[in-house]
Amino acid sequence: MTGQENTSPTLMPIGTIHTGFEHLKDCPRSGAQNPNDTTIEIFEEFAEGLDDLTFASHLVLLYWFDKSNRNRLTRPKNKCGPQRGVFATRAPFRPNPIAFSVVKLKKVEGTTITVSGLDCLDGTRLIDMKPYIRDLDSVPDAFTRQDDGENLPKPHETVEAS
């Protein structure tokens, strides 16, 4: 396999997220802006995968923004900043509308998980979840140009891997 073949990945949802947000206008802009509890129903065939999930205080959830526009590749200049390509943003519209949030795990009862800090519509499909591991997932010296960008490349500069 050369990597050039056109193979489409197949995603299998593992559950359904229940947020209570029926319309996009009601949904918070990010999970950090939603202090409410959210329940997630894991499909029965994946129940065994929940064994010992409570060893982690937080989870990384990957879910499918099925209502997102998949044809936009730029975000126009707005209150969040200048025009940027979609891959330079956290915007929900993307060629593959995969969203993620780090959420606080509250409880697990059978195949129902309760978390806080989620930003999606009711009925959104969960495609994966992983424990958040502070030593692996945190990058304390990471920043964006809006934070302290003197060392970041300017738009259209070439960046060489070190």
PDB file of C-alpha atoms in Angstrom:
ATOM      1  CA  MET A   1       0.000   0.000   0.000  1.00  0.00           C
ATOM      2  CA  THR A   2       1.482   3.340  -1.028  1.00  0.00           C
ATOM      3  CA  GLY A   3      -0.814   5.660   0.896  1.00  0.00           C
ATOM      4  CA  GLN A   4      -2.197   7.013  -2.387  1.00  0.00           C
ATOM      5  CA  GLU A   5      -5.210   4.698  -2.570  1.00  0.00           C
ATOM      6  CA  ASN A   6      -8.589   6.298  -2.010  1.00  0.00           C
ATOM      7  CA  THR A   7      -9.850   4.374   0.980  1.00  0.00           C
ATOM      8  CA  SER A   8     -12.565   5.868   3.101  1.00  0.00           C
ATOM      9  CA  PRO A   9     -12.415   5.127   6.807  1.00  0.00           C
ATOM     10  CA  THR A  10     -15.477   3.593   8.364  1.00  0.00           C
ATOM     11  CA  LEU A  11     -16.619   5.039  11.665  1.00  0.00           C
ATOM     12  CA  MET A  12     -18.779   3.028  14.009  1.00  0.00           C
ATOM     13  CA  PRO A  13     -20.582   5.090  16.657  1.00  0.00           C
ATOM     14  CA  ILE A  14     -20.238   3.615  20.137  1.00  0.00           C
ATOM     15  CA  GLY A  15     -23.042   5.597  21.751  1.00  0.00           C
ATOM     16  CA  THR A  16     -25.393   8.568  21.790  1.00  0.00           C
ATOM     17  CA  ILE A  17     -24.886  11.827  23.683  1.00  0.00           C
ATOM     18  CA  HIS A  18     -27.876  13.409  25.438  1.00  0.00           C
ATOM     19  CA  THR A  19     -27.306  17.106  26.149  1.00  0.00           C
ATOM     20  CA  GLY A  20     -30.801  18.562  25.967  1.00  0.00           C
ATOM     21  CA  PHE A  21     -29.637  21.119  23.355  1.00  0.00           C
ATOM     22  CA  GLU A  22     -32.095  20.794  20.466  1.00  0.00           C
ATOM     23  CA  HIS A  23     -30.922  23.768  18.354  1.00  0.00           C
ATOM     24  CA  LEU A  24     -27.472  25.072  17.435  1.00  0.00           C
ATOM     25  CA  LYS A  25     -28.325  28.511  18.851  1.00  0.00           C
ATOM     26  CA  ASP A  26     -28.797  26.913  22.300  1.00  0.00           C
ATOM     27  CA  CYS A  27     -25.529  24.988  22.257  1.00  0.00           C
ATOM     28  CA  PRO A  28     -22.540  26.476  24.116  1.00  0.00           C
ATOM     29  CA  ARG A  29     -19.572  27.585  22.011  1.00  0.00           C
ATOM     30  CA  SER A  30     -17.285  25.172  23.864  1.00  0.00           C
ATOM     31  CA  GLY A  31     -17.630  22.471  26.460  1.00  0.00           C
ATOM     32  CA  ALA A  32     -15.891  24.700  28.996  1.00  0.00           C
ATOM     33  CA  GLN A  33     -18.949  26.994  28.817  1.00  0.00           C
ATOM     34  CA  ASN A  34     -21.375  24.211  29.773  1.00  0.00           C
ATOM     35  CA  PRO A  35     -21.391  23.389  33.503  1.00  0.00           C
ATOM     36  CA  ASN A  36     -24.448  21.108  33.113  1.00  0.00           C
ATOM     37  CA  ASP A  37     -24.318  17.347  33.355  1.00  0.00           C
ATOM     38  CA  THR A  38     -24.656  15.335  30.160  1.00  0.00           C
ATOM     39  CA  THR A  39     -25.496  11.664  29.831  1.00  0.00           C
ATOM     40  CA  ILE A  40     -24.046   9.323  27.263  1.00  0.00           C
ATOM     41  CA  GLU A  41     -25.658   6.013  26.401  1.00  0.00           C
ATOM     42  CA  ILE A  42     -23.054   3.505  25.269  1.00  0.00           C
ATOM     43  CA  PHE A  43     -24.420   0.845  22.930  1.00  0.00           C
ATOM     44  CA  GLU A  44     -24.706  -2.542  24.623  1.00  0.00           C
ATOM     45  CA  GLU A  45     -22.195  -4.232  22.302  1.00  0.00           C
ATOM     46  CA  PHE A  46     -19.509  -1.874  23.683  1.00  0.00           C
ATOM     47  CA  ALA A  47     -20.404  -2.266  27.383  1.00  0.00           C
ATOM     48  CA  GLU A  48     -17.325  -4.393  28.133  1.00  0.00           C
ATOM     49  CA  GLY A  49     -15.145  -1.481  27.021  1.00  0.00           C
ATOM     50  CA  LEU A  50     -16.362   0.508  30.039  1.00  0.00           C
ATOM     51  CA  ASP A  51     -14.573  -1.791  32.520  1.00  0.00           C
ATOM     52  CA  ASP A  52     -12.606   0.298  35.056  1.00  0.00           C
ATOM     53  CA  LEU A  53     -13.412   3.568  33.247  1.00  0.00           C
ATOM     54  CA  THR A  54     -13.705   5.355  36.594  1.00  0.00           C
ATOM     55  CA  PHE A  55      -9.944   5.124  37.138  1.00  0.00           C
ATOM     56  CA  ALA A  56      -9.824   8.448  35.232  1.00  0.00           C
ATOM     57  CA  SER A  57     -11.297  11.723  36.485  1.00  0.00           C
ATOM     58  CA  HIS A  58     -11.566  13.136  32.940  1.00  0.00           C
ATOM     59  CA  LEU A  59     -12.205  11.708  29.484  1.00  0.00           C
ATOM     60  CA  VAL A  60     -11.430  12.791  25.932  1.00  0.00           C
ATOM     61  CA  LEU A  61     -14.606  12.368  23.877  1.00  0.00           C
ATOM     62  CA  LEU A  62     -14.605  12.248  20.077  1.00  0.00           C
ATOM     63  CA  TYR A  63     -17.967  12.829  18.459  1.00  0.00           C
ATOM     64  CA  TRP A  64     -19.489  13.538  15.072  1.00  0.00           C
ATOM     65  CA  PHE A  65     -20.857  17.022  14.310  1.00  0.00           C
ATOM     66  CA  ASP A  66     -23.283  15.702  11.688  1.00  0.00           C
ATOM     67  CA  LYS A  67     -25.078  19.061  11.302  1.00  0.00           C
ATOM     68  CA  SER A  68     -21.885  20.945  10.410  1.00  0.00           C
ATOM     69  CA  ASN A  69     -21.186  22.421   6.998  1.00  0.00           C
ATOM     70  CA  ARG A  70     -18.502  20.207   5.440  1.00  0.00           C
ATOM     71  CA  ASN A  71     -17.703  22.515   2.499  1.00  0.00           C
ATOM     72  CA  ARG A  72     -16.156  25.526   4.252  1.00  0.00           C
ATOM     73  CA  LEU A  73     -12.389  25.710   4.475  1.00  0.00           C
ATOM     74  CA  THR A  74     -11.996  29.169   6.011  1.00  0.00           C
ATOM     75  CA  ARG A  75     -13.450  31.034   8.934  1.00  0.00           C
ATOM     76  CA  PRO A  76     -14.075  34.701   8.122  1.00  0.00           C
ATOM     77  CA  LYS A  77     -12.599  37.426  10.278  1.00  0.00           C
ATOM     78  CA  ASN A  78     -14.779  37.801  13.371  1.00  0.00           C
ATOM     79  CA  LYS A  79     -14.626  38.660  17.064  1.00  0.00           C
ATOM     80  CA  CYS A  80     -12.452  35.575  17.600  1.00  0.00           C
ATOM     81  CA  GLY A  81      -9.752  36.819  15.265  1.00  0.00           C
ATOM     82  CA  PRO A  82      -8.602  37.111  11.661  1.00  0.00           C
ATOM     83  CA  GLN A  83      -9.666  34.949   8.746  1.00  0.00           C
ATOM     84  CA  ARG A  84      -8.079  31.538   9.120  1.00  0.00           C
ATOM     85  CA  GLY A  85      -8.112  28.208   7.366  1.00  0.00           C
ATOM     86  CA  VAL A  86     -10.331  25.667   9.085  1.00  0.00           C
ATOM     87  CA  PHE A  87      -7.310  23.610  10.213  1.00  0.00           C
ATOM     88  CA  ALA A  88      -6.048  26.664  12.118  1.00  0.00           C
ATOM     89  CA  THR A  89      -9.324  26.899  14.061  1.00  0.00           C
ATOM     90  CA  ARG A  90     -11.478  24.899  16.427  1.00  0.00           C
ATOM     91  CA  ALA A  91     -14.538  25.637  14.249  1.00  0.00           C
ATOM     92  CA  PRO A  92     -17.141  22.866  13.966  1.00  0.00           C
ATOM     93  CA  PHE A  93     -17.283  23.069  10.167  1.00  0.00           C
ATOM     94  CA  ARG A  94     -14.589  20.864   8.642  1.00  0.00           C
ATOM     95  CA  PRO A  95     -14.225  18.219   5.923  1.00  0.00           C
ATOM     96  CA  ASN A  96     -14.584  15.545   8.631  1.00  0.00           C
ATOM     97  CA  PRO A  97     -16.624  17.137  11.421  1.00  0.00           C
ATOM     98  CA  ILE A  98     -14.959  15.269  14.251  1.00  0.00           C
ATOM     99  CA  ALA A  99     -15.241  17.166  17.505  1.00  0.00           C
ATOM    100  CA  PHE A 100     -13.537  16.530  20.792  1.00  0.00           C
ATOM    101  CA  SER A 101     -13.925  17.668  24.357  1.00  0.00           C
ATOM    102  CA  VAL A 102     -12.156  16.935  27.591  1.00  0.00           C
ATOM    103  CA  VAL A 103     -14.936  16.284  30.095  1.00  0.00           C
ATOM    104  CA  LYS A 104     -15.147  15.556  33.801  1.00  0.00           C
ATOM    105  CA  LEU A 105     -16.351  12.017  34.466  1.00  0.00           C
ATOM    106  CA  LYS A 106     -19.075  12.111  37.114  1.00  0.00           C
ATOM    107  CA  LYS A 107     -20.375   8.513  37.185  1.00  0.00           C
ATOM    108  CA  VAL A 108     -20.866   5.296  35.288  1.00  0.00           C
ATOM    109  CA  GLU A 109     -24.038   3.274  35.793  1.00  0.00           C
ATOM    110  CA  GLY A 110     -24.226   0.261  33.512  1.00  0.00           C
ATOM    111  CA  THR A 111     -23.909   1.676  30.000  1.00  0.00           C
ATOM    112  CA  THR A 112     -24.842   5.236  31.035  1.00  0.00           C
ATOM    113  CA  ILE A 113     -22.014   7.696  31.622  1.00  0.00           C
ATOM    114  CA  THR A 114     -22.549  11.101  33.214  1.00  0.00           C
ATOM    115  CA  VAL A 115     -20.046  13.856  32.392  1.00  0.00           C
ATOM    116  CA  SER A 116     -19.844  17.645  32.531  1.00  0.00           C
ATOM    117  CA  GLY A 117     -18.348  20.059  30.003  1.00  0.00           C
ATOM    118  CA  LEU A 118     -19.829  19.060  26.643  1.00  0.00           C
ATOM    119  CA  ASP A 119     -20.897  21.222  23.680  1.00  0.00           C
ATOM    120  CA  CYS A 120     -23.025  19.284  21.219  1.00  0.00           C
ATOM    121  CA  LEU A 121     -26.611  18.773  20.167  1.00  0.00           C
ATOM    122  CA  ASP A 122     -28.841  16.177  21.739  1.00  0.00           C
ATOM    123  CA  GLY A 123     -28.523  12.888  19.848  1.00  0.00           C
ATOM    124  CA  THR A 124     -24.932  13.470  18.680  1.00  0.00           C
ATOM    125  CA  ARG A 125     -23.098  10.210  18.004  1.00  0.00           C
ATOM    126  CA  LEU A 126     -20.080   9.389  20.153  1.00  0.00           C
ATOM    127  CA  ILE A 127     -17.353   7.827  18.025  1.00  0.00           C
ATOM    128  CA  ASP A 128     -14.685   7.180  20.680  1.00  0.00           C
ATOM    129  CA  MET A 129     -13.548   7.996  24.173  1.00  0.00           C
ATOM    130  CA  LYS A 130     -10.243   7.753  25.961  1.00  0.00           C
ATOM    131  CA  PRO A 131      -9.021   8.613  29.443  1.00  0.00           C
ATOM    132  CA  TYR A 132      -7.403  12.027  29.734  1.00  0.00           C
ATOM    133  CA  ILE A 133      -3.919  11.376  31.111  1.00  0.00           C
ATOM    134  CA  ARG A 134      -2.343  14.544  32.465  1.00  0.00           C
ATOM    135  CA  ASP A 135       1.266  13.455  31.908  1.00  0.00           C
ATOM    136  CA  LEU A 136       0.591  12.536  28.269  1.00  0.00           C
ATOM    137  CA  ASP A 137      -2.117  14.969  27.179  1.00  0.00           C
ATOM    138  CA  SER A 138      -0.967  18.235  28.732  1.00  0.00           C
ATOM    139  CA  VAL A 139       1.568  20.445  26.985  1.00  0.00           C
ATOM    140  CA  PRO A 140       2.337  23.167  29.568  1.00  0.00           C
ATOM    141  CA  ASP A 141       4.441  25.321  27.224  1.00  0.00           C
ATOM    142  CA  ALA A 142       1.964  25.253  24.293  1.00  0.00           C
ATOM    143  CA  PHE A 143       0.508  28.558  23.130  1.00  0.00           C
ATOM    144  CA  THR A 144      -1.032  30.283  20.127  1.00  0.00           C
ATOM    145  CA  ARG A 145       0.083  33.533  18.552  1.00  0.00           C
ATOM    146  CA  GLN A 146      -2.777  35.351  20.304  1.00  0.00           C
ATOM    147  CA  ASP A 147      -1.325  34.202  23.666  1.00  0.00           C
ATOM    148  CA  ASP A 148       2.367  34.879  23.144  1.00  0.00           C
ATOM    149  CA  GLY A 149       3.158  34.369  19.516  1.00  0.00           C
ATOM    150  CA  GLU A 150       6.573  35.885  19.039  1.00  0.00           C
ATOM    151  CA  ASN A 151       8.104  32.484  18.323  1.00  0.00           C
ATOM    152  CA  LEU A 152       5.335  31.136  16.119  1.00  0.00           C
ATOM    153  CA  PRO A 153       5.603  31.281  12.337  1.00  0.00           C
ATOM    154  CA  LYS A 154       3.619  34.003  10.619  1.00  0.00           C
ATOM    155  CA  PRO A 155       0.953  33.038   8.062  1.00  0.00           C
ATOM    156  CA  HIS A 156       2.355  31.166   5.053  1.00  0.00           C
ATOM    157  CA  GLU A 157       5.832  30.702   6.565  1.00  0.00           C
ATOM    158  CA  THR A 158       7.466  27.318   6.187  1.00  0.00           C
ATOM    159  CA  VAL A 159       7.920  25.428   9.416  1.00  0.00           C
ATOM    160  CA  GLU A 160      10.580  22.757   9.588  1.00  0.00           C
ATOM    161  CA  ALA A 161      10.141  19.844  11.950  1.00  0.00           C
ATOM    162  CA  SER A 162      12.793  19.599  14.614  1.00  0.00           C
TER     163      SER A 162
END
